[in-house]
Amino acid sequence: MDPSSGAAPGGSAGGSPGLRIDGATLATMVAHCLGAYPEEGCGLLVGPEGSGRVVRCVPTDNVAHSAALYTVEPRAHLRADRAAEADGLAVVGVFHSHTHTDPYPSPTDVAQAPDPGWHYVLVSLRHELASVRSYRIVDGRVEEEDVTVLPDGSGGSPGSI
Amino acid sequence: MPVEVRLPTLLRPAAGGQATLSVEGATVREVLESMGAAHPELSSQLLTDDGALHRFVNVYVDDDDVRYLDGLDTKLPGDAVVSILPAVAGGAR
């Protein structure tokens, strides 16, 4: 499976630069979701704040251990947050998989989306090829944004997993 | 002796834009209550009307989630750092 194959551009969020991620980081994200299957896989996205660029993804345990729910392991979140800050970066979003549904935020995702500045990335494993979409969720309103896949080595930090 | 409290980006506007606060308190509850007294907007974001920790908020003492310690009654050593982050959750359901 080519993990980047599903990362087609979606509708552009108004004025947002969209999400820019290199192929290796994208592959890490999708591989983690496949590894977590049949449970939902999840993790955090790290990059320069406000840039739309993701330089690393930090797969985390899904403490909900469910095929229909995810909760990022809180201590892993704290570690990711500190590590990002130490590198002059920030946690800028979260990814999780939908194992049997399309890559669109569910009512649960929207209700629990904590941060209007974050990128909410969905990895759908519903079909043979994983598909990846990114959204902004502001005041309960969901807007898809473009996902641009950058060549590997285009500024990813050495800390990329 | 005050402890350092680190706020997530999302809560900083409710604390006058500050990223860290120096707050007096011997337990997590005392610290959150003092913060709430100084910054009332923070209070409703952190604690429910019943005084429990909001489920969408994670509070840590140093490296540990207080839900795995003594919750809001967790005692704070003098050099403790209290970190607050949003709980990140959702799902297909």
GROMACS .gro file of C-alpha atoms in nm:
model
  254
    1MET     CA    1   0.000   0.000   0.000
    2ASP     CA    2   0.130   0.340  -0.093
    3PRO     CA    3   0.043   0.552   0.208
    4SER     CA    4   0.064   0.877   0.014
    5SER     CA    5  -0.177   0.761  -0.252
    6GLY     CA    6  -0.484   0.885  -0.074
    7ALA     CA    7  -0.350   1.227   0.013
    8ALA     CA    8  -0.533   1.411  -0.258
    9PRO     CA    9  -0.596   1.782  -0.216
   10GLY     CA   10  -0.931   1.855  -0.065
   11GLY     CA   11  -1.129   2.174  -0.051
   12SER     CA   12  -0.918   2.463   0.068
   13ALA     CA   13  -0.994   2.613   0.408
   14GLY     CA   14  -1.035   2.987   0.370
   15GLY     CA   15  -0.692   3.144   0.362
   16SER     CA   16  -0.530   2.846   0.532
   17PRO     CA   17  -0.200   2.727   0.387
   18GLY     CA   18  -0.326   2.374   0.438
   19LEU     CA   19  -0.120   2.090   0.572
   20ARG     CA   20   0.229   2.024   0.434
   21ILE     CA   21   0.390   1.696   0.527
   22ASP     CA   22   0.679   1.497   0.384
   23GLY     CA   23   0.626   1.146   0.252
   24ALA     CA   24   0.824   0.973   0.527
   25THR     CA   25   0.626   1.142   0.806
   26LEU     CA   26   0.302   1.062   0.626
   27ALA     CA   27   0.411   0.700   0.591
   28THR     CA   28   0.490   0.682   0.964
   29MET     CA   29   0.141   0.806   1.042
   30VAL     CA   30  -0.035   0.559   0.815
   31ALA     CA   31   0.188   0.269   0.927
   32HIS     CA   32   0.100   0.342   1.290
   33CYS     CA   33  -0.271   0.337   1.206
   34LEU     CA   34  -0.233   0.007   1.020
   35GLY     CA   35  -0.040  -0.136   1.316
   36ALA     CA   36  -0.313  -0.032   1.559
   37TYR     CA   37  -0.586  -0.192   1.346
   38PRO     CA   38  -0.853  -0.312   1.435
   39GLU     CA   39  -0.837  -0.040   1.700
   40GLU     CA   40  -0.817   0.324   1.604
   41GLY     CA   41  -0.460   0.449   1.588
   42CYS     CA   42  -0.370   0.801   1.696
   43GLY     CA   43  -0.084   1.038   1.751
   44LEU     CA   44   0.028   1.398   1.748
   45LEU     CA   45   0.168   1.621   1.475
   46VAL     CA   46   0.456   1.857   1.544
   47GLY     CA   47   0.576   2.155   1.345
   48PRO     CA   48   0.639   2.529   1.349
   49GLU     CA   49   0.328   2.690   1.494
   50GLY     CA   50   0.094   2.846   1.238
   51SER     CA   51   0.292   2.726   0.936
   52GLY     CA   52   0.085   2.426   0.830
   53ARG     CA   53   0.411   2.231   0.810
   54VAL     CA   54   0.437   1.903   0.998
   55VAL     CA   55   0.797   1.796   1.056
   56ARG     CA   56   0.730   1.490   1.265
   57CYS     CA   57   0.451   1.273   1.381
   58VAL     CA   58   0.449   1.118   1.725
   59PRO     CA   59   0.245   0.797   1.733
   60THR     CA   60   0.088   0.743   2.075
   61ASP     CA   61  -0.101   0.469   2.248
   62ASN     CA   62  -0.478   0.489   2.212
   63VAL     CA   63  -0.580   0.447   2.575
   64ALA     CA   64  -0.943   0.397   2.470
   65HIS     CA   65  -0.829   0.073   2.296
   66SER     CA   66  -1.135   0.084   2.078
   67ALA     CA   67  -1.228   0.044   1.713
   68ALA     CA   68  -1.455   0.345   1.742
   69LEU     CA   69  -1.289   0.584   1.987
   70TYR     CA   70  -0.946   0.721   2.055
   71THR     CA   71  -0.779   0.901   2.342
   72VAL     CA   72  -0.418   1.011   2.307
   73GLU     CA   73  -0.216   0.873   2.598
   74PRO     CA   74  -0.183   1.178   2.825
   75ARG     CA   75   0.181   1.128   2.930
   76ALA     CA   76   0.288   1.081   2.570
   77HIS     CA   77   0.113   1.410   2.493
   78LEU     CA   78   0.307   1.585   2.768
   79ARG     CA   79   0.637   1.440   2.643
   80ALA     CA   80   0.557   1.536   2.284
   81ASP     CA   81   0.465   1.886   2.395
   82ARG     CA   82   0.789   1.933   2.589
   83ALA     CA   83   1.004   1.786   2.312
   84ALA     CA   84   0.838   2.012   2.056
   85GLU     CA   85   0.889   2.319   2.273
   86ALA     CA   86   1.256   2.230   2.325
   87ASP     CA   87   1.297   2.228   1.945
   88GLY     CA   88   1.118   2.561   1.903
   89LEU     CA   89   0.817   2.376   1.763
   90ALA     CA   90   0.468   2.300   1.887
   91VAL     CA   91   0.210   2.025   1.877
   92VAL     CA   92   0.000   2.154   1.587
   93GLY     CA   93  -0.248   1.875   1.539
   94VAL     CA   94  -0.357   1.520   1.590
   95PHE     CA   95  -0.415   1.226   1.361
   96HIS     CA   96  -0.633   0.922   1.410
   97SER     CA   97  -0.775   0.646   1.200
   98HIS     CA   98  -1.128   0.555   1.114
   99THR     CA   99  -1.112   0.183   1.057
  100HIS     CA  100  -1.445   0.135   0.883
  101THR     CA  101  -1.568   0.479   0.794
  102ASP     CA  102  -1.466   0.761   0.565
  103PRO     CA  103  -1.195   1.012   0.661
  104TYR     CA  104  -1.436   1.278   0.783
  105PRO     CA  105  -1.460   1.405   1.141
  106SER     CA  106  -1.740   1.232   1.333
  107PRO     CA  107  -1.971   1.421   1.569
  108THR     CA  108  -1.748   1.292   1.853
  109ASP     CA  109  -1.439   1.430   1.681
  110VAL     CA  110  -1.602   1.769   1.636
  111ALA     CA  111  -1.743   1.785   1.988
  112GLN     CA  112  -1.406   1.700   2.140
  113ALA     CA  113  -1.181   1.903   1.910
  114PRO     CA  114  -0.994   2.116   2.161
  115ASP     CA  115  -0.808   2.364   1.949
  116PRO     CA  116  -0.922   2.579   1.657
  117GLY     CA  117  -0.557   2.625   1.558
  118TRP     CA  118  -0.493   2.252   1.517
  119HIS     CA  119  -0.494   2.033   1.211
  120TYR     CA  120  -0.722   1.731   1.250
  121VAL     CA  121  -0.593   1.456   1.025
  122LEU     CA  122  -0.806   1.153   0.949
  123VAL     CA  123  -0.666   0.830   0.811
  124SER     CA  124  -0.937   0.607   0.671
  125LEU     CA  125  -0.862   0.237   0.646
  126ARG     CA  126  -1.205   0.161   0.505
  127HIS     CA  127  -1.073   0.073   0.161
  128GLU     CA  128  -0.769  -0.113   0.039
  129LEU     CA  129  -0.573   0.210  -0.001
  130ALA     CA  130  -0.553   0.427   0.308
  131SER     CA  131  -0.684   0.777   0.249
  132VAL     CA  132  -0.571   1.082   0.439
  133ARG     CA  133  -0.758   1.409   0.482
  134SER     CA  134  -0.696   1.712   0.699
  135TYR     CA  135  -0.947   1.947   0.859
  136ARG     CA  136  -0.972   2.257   1.072
  137ILE     CA  137  -1.248   2.251   1.331
  138VAL     CA  138  -1.352   2.592   1.458
  139ASP     CA  139  -1.654   2.641   1.682
  140GLY     CA  140  -1.799   2.309   1.571
  141ARG     CA  141  -1.758   2.396   1.202
  142VAL     CA  142  -1.552   2.152   0.994
  143GLU     CA  143  -1.350   2.273   0.698
  144GLU     CA  144  -1.131   2.046   0.490
  145GLU     CA  145  -0.788   2.180   0.395
  146ASP     CA  146  -0.538   2.083   0.126
  147VAL     CA  147  -0.276   1.820   0.208
  148THR     CA  148   0.051   1.876   0.023
  149VAL     CA  149   0.300   1.590   0.029
  150LEU     CA  150   0.657   1.721   0.020
  151PRO     CA  151   0.962   1.525  -0.094
  152ASP     CA  152   1.143   1.345   0.189
  153GLY     CA  153   1.429   1.540   0.339
  154SER     CA  154   1.264   1.875   0.273
  155GLY     CA  155   1.327   2.021   0.614
  156GLY     CA  156   1.204   1.740   0.834
  157SER     CA  157   1.377   1.755   1.169
  158PRO     CA  158   1.639   1.492   1.251
  159GLY     CA  159   1.408   1.389   1.533
  160SER     CA  160   1.154   1.249   1.288
  161ILE     CA  161   1.054   0.903   1.390
  162MET     CA  162   0.608   2.834   4.819
  163PRO     CA  163   0.454   2.893   4.478
  164VAL     CA  164   0.459   2.626   4.208
  165GLU     CA  165   0.498   2.687   3.837
  166VAL     CA  166   0.190   2.619   3.626
  167ARG     CA  167   0.232   2.578   3.251
  168LEU     CA  168  -0.072   2.660   3.041
  169PRO     CA  169  -0.157   2.531   2.693
  170THR     CA  170  -0.192   2.784   2.409
  171LEU     CA  171  -0.567   2.749   2.427
  172LEU     CA  172  -0.592   2.868   2.789
  173ARG     CA  173  -0.342   3.152   2.773
  174PRO     CA  174  -0.593   3.419   2.665
  175ALA     CA  175  -0.793   3.343   2.983
  176ALA     CA  176  -0.478   3.415   3.186
  177GLY     CA  177  -0.395   3.749   3.026
  178GLY     CA  178  -0.180   3.580   2.761
  179GLN     CA  179   0.065   3.428   3.008
  180ALA     CA  180   0.219   3.087   2.928
  181THR     CA  181   0.324   3.015   3.285
  182LEU     CA  182   0.185   3.125   3.618
  183SER     CA  183   0.337   3.117   3.961
  184VAL     CA  184   0.066   2.998   4.198
  185GLU     CA  185   0.044   2.921   4.569
  186GLY     CA  186  -0.107   2.591   4.675
  187ALA     CA  187  -0.022   2.267   4.855
  188THR     CA  188  -0.245   2.048   4.637
  189VAL     CA  189  -0.355   2.051   4.275
  190ARG     CA  190  -0.701   2.162   4.385
  191GLU     CA  191  -0.562   2.459   4.580
  192VAL     CA  192  -0.351   2.562   4.283
  193LEU     CA  193  -0.643   2.541   4.038
  194GLU     CA  194  -0.866   2.730   4.279
  195SER     CA  195  -0.610   3.009   4.329
  196MET     CA  196  -0.571   3.032   3.952
  197GLY     CA  197  -0.948   3.048   3.915
  198ALA     CA  198  -0.970   3.325   4.174
  199ALA     CA  199  -0.708   3.531   3.991
  200HIS     CA  200  -0.841   3.447   3.644
  201PRO     CA  201  -1.212   3.359   3.668
  202GLU     CA  202  -1.232   3.258   3.302
  203LEU     CA  203  -0.980   2.981   3.368
  204SER     CA  204  -1.191   2.836   3.644
  205SER     CA  205  -1.480   2.727   3.421
  206GLN     CA  206  -1.240   2.578   3.168
  207LEU     CA  207  -1.066   2.362   3.427
  208LEU     CA  208  -1.325   2.267   3.686
  209THR     CA  209  -1.688   2.163   3.661
  210ASP     CA  210  -1.960   2.332   3.868
  211ASP     CA  211  -1.917   2.046   4.116
  212GLY     CA  212  -1.548   2.126   4.155
  213ALA     CA  213  -1.427   1.820   3.965
  214LEU     CA  214  -1.160   1.829   3.698
  215HIS     CA  215  -1.311   1.880   3.354
  216ARG     CA  216  -1.285   1.563   3.147
  217PHE     CA  217  -1.139   1.748   2.850
  218VAL     CA  218  -0.843   1.868   3.053
  219ASN     CA  219  -0.532   1.679   3.160
  220VAL     CA  220  -0.336   1.806   3.458
  221TYR     CA  221   0.011   1.677   3.533
  222VAL     CA  222   0.240   1.709   3.833
  223ASP     CA  223   0.588   1.693   3.689
  224ASP     CA  224   0.564   1.390   3.456
  225ASP     CA  225   0.248   1.230   3.589
  226ASP     CA  226  -0.119   1.267   3.503
  227VAL     CA  227  -0.299   1.351   3.829
  228ARG     CA  228  -0.574   1.103   3.739
  229TYR     CA  229  -0.316   0.834   3.814
  230LEU     CA  230  -0.204   1.007   4.133
  231ASP     CA  231  -0.451   1.141   4.389
  232GLY     CA  232  -0.648   1.351   4.143
  233LEU     CA  233  -0.714   1.704   4.264
  234ASP     CA  234  -0.591   1.603   4.610
  235THR     CA  235  -0.243   1.528   4.478
  236LYS     CA  236   0.009   1.702   4.705
  237LEU     CA  237   0.267   1.928   4.546
  238PRO     CA  238   0.634   1.930   4.640
  239GLY     CA  239   0.773   2.284   4.655
  240ASP     CA  240   0.955   2.255   4.326
  241ALA     CA  241   0.665   2.093   4.142
  242VAL     CA  242   0.573   2.195   3.792
  243VAL     CA  243   0.203   2.164   3.713
  244SER     CA  244   0.128   2.129   3.341
  245ILE     CA  245  -0.213   2.156   3.183
  246LEU     CA  246  -0.297   2.020   2.837
  247PRO     CA  247  -0.620   1.955   2.652
  248ALA     CA  248  -0.729   1.591   2.652
  249VAL     CA  249  -0.710   1.476   2.291
  250ALA     CA  250  -0.987   1.234   2.204
  251GLY     CA  251  -1.255   1.151   1.953
  252GLY     CA  252  -1.348   0.863   1.734
  253ALA     CA  253  -1.559   0.730   1.453
  254ARG     CA  254  -1.867   0.680   1.666
   0.00000   0.00000   0.00000
